[in-house]
């Protein structure tokens, strides 16, 4: 049984047959922008695209997969639709890159890396598209070094947890 932090159920019940609830990979509150997900081998994925930057190899590095999120049911790959869909089970399946991209009319690729030992998190939300990655760090005002108990403050893309601004 899976539940949100507020205790509400995130499982899906088919009311027509009294079958047990089927757990969703993503709750229905995200259905307006996540219809499914898949894992793709990073090396295979990057061989299909010119990302415009050098890309490290993935295999054997602990950075071997790409997390693909599908925004609509129509973007789900034909051959893997039932397992890639949000109601296709709790685990995210691994599928070939070419199949993963077959119904994507556009593609956003976000390149990210955890700098050092920072306890970094990433938030994705449905909103007006801005093509910007907003960065925040727990820091004083003005932002300087990482201060774990402070509130989040907006920082530049070159700002580090040690207070250095590399730009």
mmCIF file of C-alpha atoms in Angstrom:
data_model
loop_
_atom_site.group_PDB
_atom_site.id
_atom_site.type_symbol
_atom_site.label_atom_id
_atom_site.label_comp_id
_atom_site.label_asym_id
_atom_site.label_seq_id
_atom_site.Cartn_x
_atom_site.Cartn_y
_atom_site.Cartn_z
ATOM 1 C CA UNK A 1 0.000 0.000 0.000
ATOM 2 C CA UNK A 2 1.408 3.381 -0.984
ATOM 3 C CA UNK A 3 0.381 6.697 0.501
ATOM 4 C CA UNK A 4 1.301 10.351 0.155
ATOM 5 C CA UNK A 5 2.812 12.227 3.093
ATOM 6 C CA UNK A 6 -0.677 13.494 3.990
ATOM 7 C CA UNK A 7 -1.868 9.890 4.294
ATOM 8 C CA UNK A 8 -4.111 9.904 1.217
ATOM 9 C CA UNK A 9 -4.043 6.790 -0.954
ATOM 10 C CA UNK A 10 -2.216 6.978 -4.301
ATOM 11 C CA UNK A 11 -3.304 3.585 -5.584
ATOM 12 C CA UNK A 12 -5.798 3.115 -8.388
ATOM 13 C CA UNK A 13 -8.917 1.023 -7.885
ATOM 14 C CA UNK A 14 -10.837 -0.453 -10.780
ATOM 15 C CA UNK A 15 -14.365 -0.075 -9.406
ATOM 16 C CA UNK A 16 -15.922 -2.266 -12.087
ATOM 17 C CA UNK A 17 -14.595 -5.573 -10.761
ATOM 18 C CA UNK A 18 -13.641 -5.162 -7.074
ATOM 19 C CA UNK A 19 -10.077 -6.197 -7.905
ATOM 20 C CA UNK A 20 -7.309 -5.110 -5.531
ATOM 21 C CA UNK A 21 -5.937 -1.600 -6.116
ATOM 22 C CA UNK A 22 -3.153 -1.286 -8.669
ATOM 23 C CA UNK A 23 -0.338 0.939 -7.489
ATOM 24 C CA UNK A 24 0.600 3.875 -9.700
ATOM 25 C CA UNK A 25 4.188 4.848 -10.442
ATOM 26 C CA UNK A 26 3.034 8.482 -10.298
ATOM 27 C CA UNK A 27 -0.138 9.696 -8.560
ATOM 28 C CA UNK A 28 -3.072 11.057 -10.554
ATOM 29 C CA UNK A 29 -2.198 14.567 -9.296
ATOM 30 C CA UNK A 30 0.723 14.481 -11.757
ATOM 31 C CA UNK A 31 -1.225 13.070 -14.723
ATOM 32 C CA UNK A 32 -1.419 16.464 -16.441
ATOM 33 C CA UNK A 33 2.311 16.295 -17.152
ATOM 34 C CA UNK A 34 3.576 12.741 -16.471
ATOM 35 C CA UNK A 35 1.926 9.858 -18.325
ATOM 36 C CA UNK A 36 4.783 7.383 -17.878
ATOM 37 C CA UNK A 37 8.492 6.796 -17.429
ATOM 38 C CA UNK A 38 11.347 4.584 -18.603
ATOM 39 C CA UNK A 39 15.056 4.053 -18.100
ATOM 40 C CA UNK A 40 17.307 4.204 -21.157
ATOM 41 C CA UNK A 41 20.994 3.323 -21.388
ATOM 42 C CA UNK A 42 22.842 6.663 -21.392
ATOM 43 C CA UNK A 43 25.400 5.629 -24.033
ATOM 44 C CA UNK A 44 22.676 4.414 -26.410
ATOM 45 C CA UNK A 45 20.574 7.541 -25.789
ATOM 46 C CA UNK A 46 23.427 9.990 -26.376
ATOM 47 C CA UNK A 47 24.466 8.158 -29.559
ATOM 48 C CA UNK A 48 21.126 9.210 -31.086
ATOM 49 C CA UNK A 49 21.426 12.932 -30.273
ATOM 50 C CA UNK A 50 23.908 15.758 -30.673
ATOM 51 C CA UNK A 51 23.696 17.365 -27.229
ATOM 52 C CA UNK A 52 26.167 20.095 -28.134
ATOM 53 C CA UNK A 53 28.481 19.263 -25.224
ATOM 54 C CA UNK A 54 30.927 16.430 -24.530
ATOM 55 C CA UNK A 55 29.170 13.583 -22.718
ATOM 56 C CA UNK A 56 30.864 11.180 -20.304
ATOM 57 C CA UNK A 57 30.359 7.471 -20.879
ATOM 58 C CA UNK A 58 27.693 5.894 -18.718
ATOM 59 C CA UNK A 59 28.381 2.154 -18.650
ATOM 60 C CA UNK A 60 30.197 1.035 -15.516
ATOM 61 C CA UNK A 61 30.212 4.503 -13.930
ATOM 62 C CA UNK A 62 27.079 4.472 -11.781
ATOM 63 C CA UNK A 63 25.703 7.016 -14.265
ATOM 64 C CA UNK A 64 24.543 4.494 -16.848
ATOM 65 C CA UNK A 65 20.863 5.400 -17.284
ATOM 66 C CA UNK A 66 18.693 8.268 -18.437
ATOM 67 C CA UNK A 67 15.325 8.797 -16.745
ATOM 68 C CA UNK A 68 12.723 9.471 -19.444
ATOM 69 C CA UNK A 69 9.418 11.081 -18.473
ATOM 70 C CA UNK A 70 6.530 11.059 -20.952
ATOM 71 C CA UNK A 71 4.113 13.979 -20.816
ATOM 72 C CA UNK A 72 1.151 12.477 -22.688
ATOM 73 C CA UNK A 73 -0.254 9.029 -23.438
ATOM 74 C CA UNK A 74 0.390 9.673 -27.150
ATOM 75 C CA UNK A 75 4.114 10.082 -26.470
ATOM 76 C CA UNK A 76 4.428 6.597 -24.908
ATOM 77 C CA UNK A 77 6.325 4.108 -27.118
ATOM 78 C CA UNK A 78 4.031 1.673 -28.969
ATOM 79 C CA UNK A 79 5.776 -1.578 -28.045
ATOM 80 C CA UNK A 80 6.208 -0.687 -24.367
ATOM 81 C CA UNK A 81 3.073 1.372 -23.706
ATOM 82 C CA UNK A 82 1.609 -0.963 -21.052
ATOM 83 C CA UNK A 83 4.807 -1.112 -18.944
ATOM 84 C CA UNK A 84 5.948 2.485 -19.458
ATOM 85 C CA UNK A 85 2.554 4.031 -18.551
ATOM 86 C CA UNK A 86 2.196 5.391 -15.015
ATOM 87 C CA UNK A 87 -0.224 2.576 -14.188
ATOM 88 C CA UNK A 88 2.166 -0.075 -15.596
ATOM 89 C CA UNK A 89 3.578 -1.013 -12.188
ATOM 90 C CA UNK A 90 5.808 0.500 -9.570
ATOM 91 C CA UNK A 91 9.194 -0.162 -11.135
ATOM 92 C CA UNK A 92 10.453 1.947 -14.012
ATOM 93 C CA UNK A 93 11.267 -0.360 -16.955
ATOM 94 C CA UNK A 94 14.450 -0.247 -19.038
ATOM 95 C CA UNK A 95 13.758 0.018 -22.763
ATOM 96 C CA UNK A 96 15.857 0.617 -25.922
ATOM 97 C CA UNK A 97 16.533 4.301 -26.693
ATOM 98 C CA UNK A 98 15.186 4.195 -30.248
ATOM 99 C CA UNK A 99 11.873 2.757 -29.004
ATOM 100 C CA UNK A 100 11.787 5.186 -26.080
ATOM 101 C CA UNK A 101 11.922 8.160 -28.456
ATOM 102 C CA UNK A 102 9.670 6.877 -31.257
ATOM 103 C CA UNK A 103 6.595 8.949 -30.360
ATOM 104 C CA UNK A 104 8.335 12.025 -28.954
ATOM 105 C CA UNK A 105 7.624 15.056 -31.133
ATOM 106 C CA UNK A 106 9.877 17.221 -28.976
ATOM 107 C CA UNK A 107 12.418 16.367 -26.299
ATOM 108 C CA UNK A 108 13.834 18.288 -23.366
ATOM 109 C CA UNK A 109 17.173 17.012 -22.090
ATOM 110 C CA UNK A 110 18.320 18.237 -18.673
ATOM 111 C CA UNK A 111 21.995 17.656 -17.901
ATOM 112 C CA UNK A 112 22.738 17.641 -14.185
ATOM 113 C CA UNK A 113 25.331 16.345 -11.766
ATOM 114 C CA UNK A 114 25.554 16.327 -8.011
ATOM 115 C CA UNK A 115 28.434 18.651 -7.148
ATOM 116 C CA UNK A 116 30.609 16.884 -4.597
ATOM 117 C CA UNK A 117 28.789 15.638 -1.538
ATOM 118 C CA UNK A 118 25.884 18.103 -1.605
ATOM 119 C CA UNK A 119 22.535 16.595 -0.644
ATOM 120 C CA UNK A 120 20.986 17.770 -3.902
ATOM 121 C CA UNK A 121 17.339 17.318 -4.877
ATOM 122 C CA UNK A 122 15.521 18.033 -8.156
ATOM 123 C CA UNK A 123 11.920 19.223 -8.490
ATOM 124 C CA UNK A 124 9.904 18.979 -11.703
ATOM 125 C CA UNK A 125 6.527 20.680 -11.827
ATOM 126 C CA UNK A 126 3.861 21.493 -14.369
ATOM 127 C CA UNK A 127 3.941 25.214 -15.167
ATOM 128 C CA UNK A 128 4.457 27.689 -17.987
ATOM 129 C CA UNK A 129 7.527 26.501 -19.880
ATOM 130 C CA UNK A 130 10.558 28.689 -19.196
ATOM 131 C CA UNK A 131 13.569 26.643 -20.411
ATOM 132 C CA UNK A 132 15.364 27.663 -17.256
ATOM 133 C CA UNK A 133 16.639 25.595 -14.376
ATOM 134 C CA UNK A 134 16.206 27.620 -11.199
ATOM 135 C CA UNK A 135 18.888 26.927 -8.575
ATOM 136 C CA UNK A 136 18.415 27.325 -4.863
ATOM 137 C CA UNK A 137 20.664 26.689 -1.880
ATOM 138 C CA UNK A 138 20.173 26.950 1.853
ATOM 139 C CA UNK A 139 22.191 30.048 2.587
ATOM 140 C CA UNK A 140 22.234 33.433 4.282
ATOM 141 C CA UNK A 141 21.183 36.674 2.653
ATOM 142 C CA UNK A 142 22.937 37.514 0.388
ATOM 143 C CA UNK A 143 23.658 33.902 -0.630
ATOM 144 C CA UNK A 144 27.094 32.765 0.422
ATOM 145 C CA UNK A 145 28.136 29.369 1.787
ATOM 146 C CA UNK A 146 25.821 26.422 2.400
ATOM 147 C CA UNK A 147 24.048 26.757 5.766
ATOM 148 C CA UNK A 148 21.903 23.593 6.205
ATOM 149 C CA UNK A 149 19.232 25.105 8.507
ATOM 150 C CA UNK A 150 18.671 28.325 6.520
ATOM 151 C CA UNK A 151 15.833 28.846 4.044
ATOM 152 C CA UNK A 152 16.339 28.357 0.299
ATOM 153 C CA UNK A 153 17.717 31.334 -1.614
ATOM 154 C CA UNK A 154 18.060 31.738 -5.364
ATOM 155 C CA UNK A 155 21.681 31.365 -6.527
ATOM 156 C CA UNK A 156 23.509 31.729 -9.843
ATOM 157 C CA UNK A 157 24.456 28.669 -11.878
ATOM 158 C CA UNK A 158 28.121 29.177 -10.985
ATOM 159 C CA UNK A 159 27.572 29.375 -7.226
ATOM 160 C CA UNK A 160 29.050 26.497 -5.179
ATOM 161 C CA UNK A 161 28.294 25.175 -1.698
ATOM 162 C CA UNK A 162 31.594 26.711 -0.495
ATOM 163 C CA UNK A 163 30.437 30.215 -1.474
ATOM 164 C CA UNK A 164 32.537 30.508 -4.626
ATOM 165 C CA UNK A 165 30.839 32.031 -7.679
ATOM 166 C CA UNK A 166 32.637 30.533 -10.680
ATOM 167 C CA UNK A 167 31.120 32.968 -13.170
#
